[in-house]
Amino acid sequence: MSDLSTSLPVISARKLVKSFPMANGSELKVLQELDLQIEESEMVAIVGMSGVGKSTLLHCLGLLDTPTTGEITYRDGDRTWRSTDLSEDDRCQLRNHFIGFVFQFFHLLPDLNVLENVMLPTVISQETGEWNRNRSKLESRGESLLERVGLKGRERQSPGTLSGGERQRVAIARALMMSPKLLLCDEPTGNLDSRTSESIHQLLRELHQDLSTSILVVTHDPDLASRADRRLQMIDGRFQNDSADNPETS
Amino acid sequence: MKYHDYLTRRYLSRRWAPWAATVAVALGVFSLLTVLAVMEGFKVEMRERIRGTLSHLVIEADPFRGLVGEDQLLRTIKSIDGVKAAAPNVTTLALYKVGVMDHCVLRGIEPAAECQVSDLARFILSDDEINEMLKDRFMLLPADRDSMPVEQVEQLFSLERRRDVLRWRLQEDPGSGFSVDSPPKPIIVGIEALRSGRLSMGDVVQVSSYSPITLEPCSDNFLVVGAFQSGVYEQDLRWAYTHIRSLQDTLELWDDEAEDMRLSGISIKLDDYSQADRIKGEIRREVDRRMFLDQDHPDKIPLRSPSFETWEDKRANLIKAVEIEKRIISVLMLLIVAFAAGMIFLILMLLVIEKERDLGVLRALGATRSGVVSLVLRQGMFLCTVGAAVGLLAGWIFLENINGFHDLVYQWTGLRLFPPNVYYLERIPMVLRWQDILLVSLPTLVFGFFGSILPAIRAGRHDPIKALHHE
């Protein structure tokens, strides 16, 4: 685990509470004053039973949802952003530049081919003229990312023609397109068979070592969790006290 | 932002259903534009024809009083600035009888003067034209047909003409039995009166009316010496012209008090019709002052003033009726466009539901809520604008060749969609105005906007978390 005094965390959440109103008027607290820090280039796995609030935490950290109370700080070098100060546009911009998402169900756009799916974040972030000027540069970056995830030569294919594992690789390439500081993976192998899962685990681990991106993985998969730098056990909206550095990877 | 156009292109190029909405918009715009242009054509054509038989300004007297002092009246009116010509007339309702009894509006005119104030010379037919028209009952005078020279028009009312017609008629039909030595008065009837078989050239008809002075019935024999075609069916069936002096004589219009023949009215042509309202007022003042105030007894209530109307005032109800008809049809046709916008709404709604997950992905990748709204809105407006443009273009091409298409349908099917005898028009009239183009395109775009904004708002309200939660 990195020394906090020398390296500041990429993301830190403090006293995060997320509650949902129930039909009977009471409140369901999904996250209960939760604290979390992820250091630069750190890979953290969150494990836990279904319904303990793993995905809710990921959505809050990924700025898709807002916590009821508490604050999340994002840091890139000297720049920091506090979740409480962010406007809607800032949140969108952070989602685009700072965070990369990998979902359980891949969520590729069927109307775009593989390369276009990978380039989608750049299409969202850039103006038409700028994008057209940079197009060849962006395409070659997309192609090299696809090559990195083992899909060279499949750029023009439709996502519908790919297997589950291949689709997840495209989704990972898409998440890395903007070189985000933080990659949020929500059950990335939850929908894949064990062999394919193994190759995705391998890929995530390799990417983590190659790139300086911090990775937060929410998973049920003990194998994937065991490959992370740190494994956090979540129970009832809190991290269990015994969460510790992974002996296998540290 | 780039992704709006980028994704709009992708979504629309891979689906045909949205284009069905575009086709519906195009059809609606096409129909609306065509109807507006044809209705406008009708309106212009009808106004032109009505205007042709009337002059710019019409002074009409109370039928029981009439106007007296023809020379003085005409001199006064012609002296007013902006008046080009003026012609006197006597008009009466009459019954005529040749075998059957029928009625007509009989107008006594001074041929040379009338030719200066109305399009009479353009409507009066030559003998050859009459023969052709009797053979082809759909034939209409071409719009660019030259006016008949005034001398020739005058000649139609002459004694010589009556002699010729009677001689010709006696040769054709020796049993007619009228003496050439005592020719009846001349009458020129509408071509439809001849076509319908009510009258024929050379017929001597007994015309009966009443005298507004004696209030007694009076009648005379008139000889059909010619025919006209004004292009307004009712007029071509019911109107007849004779010489003003002949009709004054028949109706016994000698006014003892004024020691002059009475008139029914005066037709006036102006240099510039746009000045009609101003000149109308001036003429009214002049005529009222000179004719209707008794100079010796200025406190006496003046005689009832005649009516002073432009030709549009005179036919205001008819012109208004066509205008209202056009408005009602426009509103009905706009419903087609509204229906097409409804299709855009449904299709976009389906697209938004189908693409819920994609929209969630876009939000997760950094698209703003307004960006997603704009993406859907743009798709709707794109479909609507393309539909409107295609409809306008197709409408324009169709309207430019509307009669060609009509002839083609007639050749292929033998079906006359536009029978000339019903509308009394040889060709389908059409006037495409930019106001009508705006009247079509603006509501289309507004409907398209309302059809698109609701699905767009729905797309913006999607919770990306829910959208991404399911496969």
XYZ file of C-alpha atoms in Angstrom, chain A residues 59 64-65 88-89 92-93 95-96 101 103 105 107-113 116 120-121 123-124 126-128 131-132 174 191, chain B residues 1-3 5-7 10-11 14-15 355 357-358 360-369 463-465 467-471:
62
model
C -22.023 4.525 -9.279
C -23.487 8.426 -12.162
C -25.200 8.810 -8.810
C -23.570 18.803 -14.079
C -21.154 19.716 -16.889
C -19.937 14.799 -17.359
C -16.450 16.006 -18.156
C -16.872 10.894 -16.429
C -15.446 11.429 -19.868
C -16.258 2.367 -17.085
C -19.773 -2.929 -17.225
C -23.002 -6.485 -19.767
C -22.864 -2.204 -23.261
C -21.383 -1.707 -26.696
C -23.470 0.293 -29.172
C -24.735 -2.173 -31.804
C -25.017 0.518 -34.483
C -21.286 1.244 -34.357
C -18.466 -1.076 -35.349
C -16.172 3.280 -33.510
C -16.990 6.830 -28.746
C -15.634 8.795 -25.711
C -16.708 11.639 -30.180
C -18.492 12.819 -27.043
C -14.574 16.790 -28.929
C -16.184 19.278 -31.250
C -16.845 18.205 -34.825
C -12.513 15.493 -34.017
C -12.266 15.499 -37.801
C -13.219 1.910 -24.891
C -21.308 -12.622 -17.452
C -20.986 18.399 -30.395
C -19.881 15.785 -32.786
C -21.785 12.786 -31.461
C -24.684 14.188 -36.012
C -22.519 11.087 -35.804
C -25.102 8.990 -33.976
C -25.846 5.890 -37.668
C -29.297 5.417 -36.194
C -29.727 1.536 -40.374
C -33.476 1.801 -39.889
C -32.023 2.788 -27.305
C -29.272 1.375 -22.874
C -27.255 3.213 -25.555
C -27.263 5.290 -20.638
C -23.860 4.355 -22.069
C -23.527 7.802 -23.612
C -24.314 9.383 -20.239
C -21.731 7.126 -18.542
C -19.152 8.095 -21.138
C -19.656 11.787 -20.447
C -22.660 12.935 -22.474
C -24.723 15.574 -20.691
C -28.456 15.290 -20.110
C -31.669 7.250 -15.274
C -28.385 5.948 -16.713
C -27.976 3.568 -13.758
C -30.439 1.754 -18.211
C -27.069 0.117 -17.550
C -28.351 -2.302 -14.977
C -29.910 -4.708 -17.471
C -28.524 -6.560 -20.426
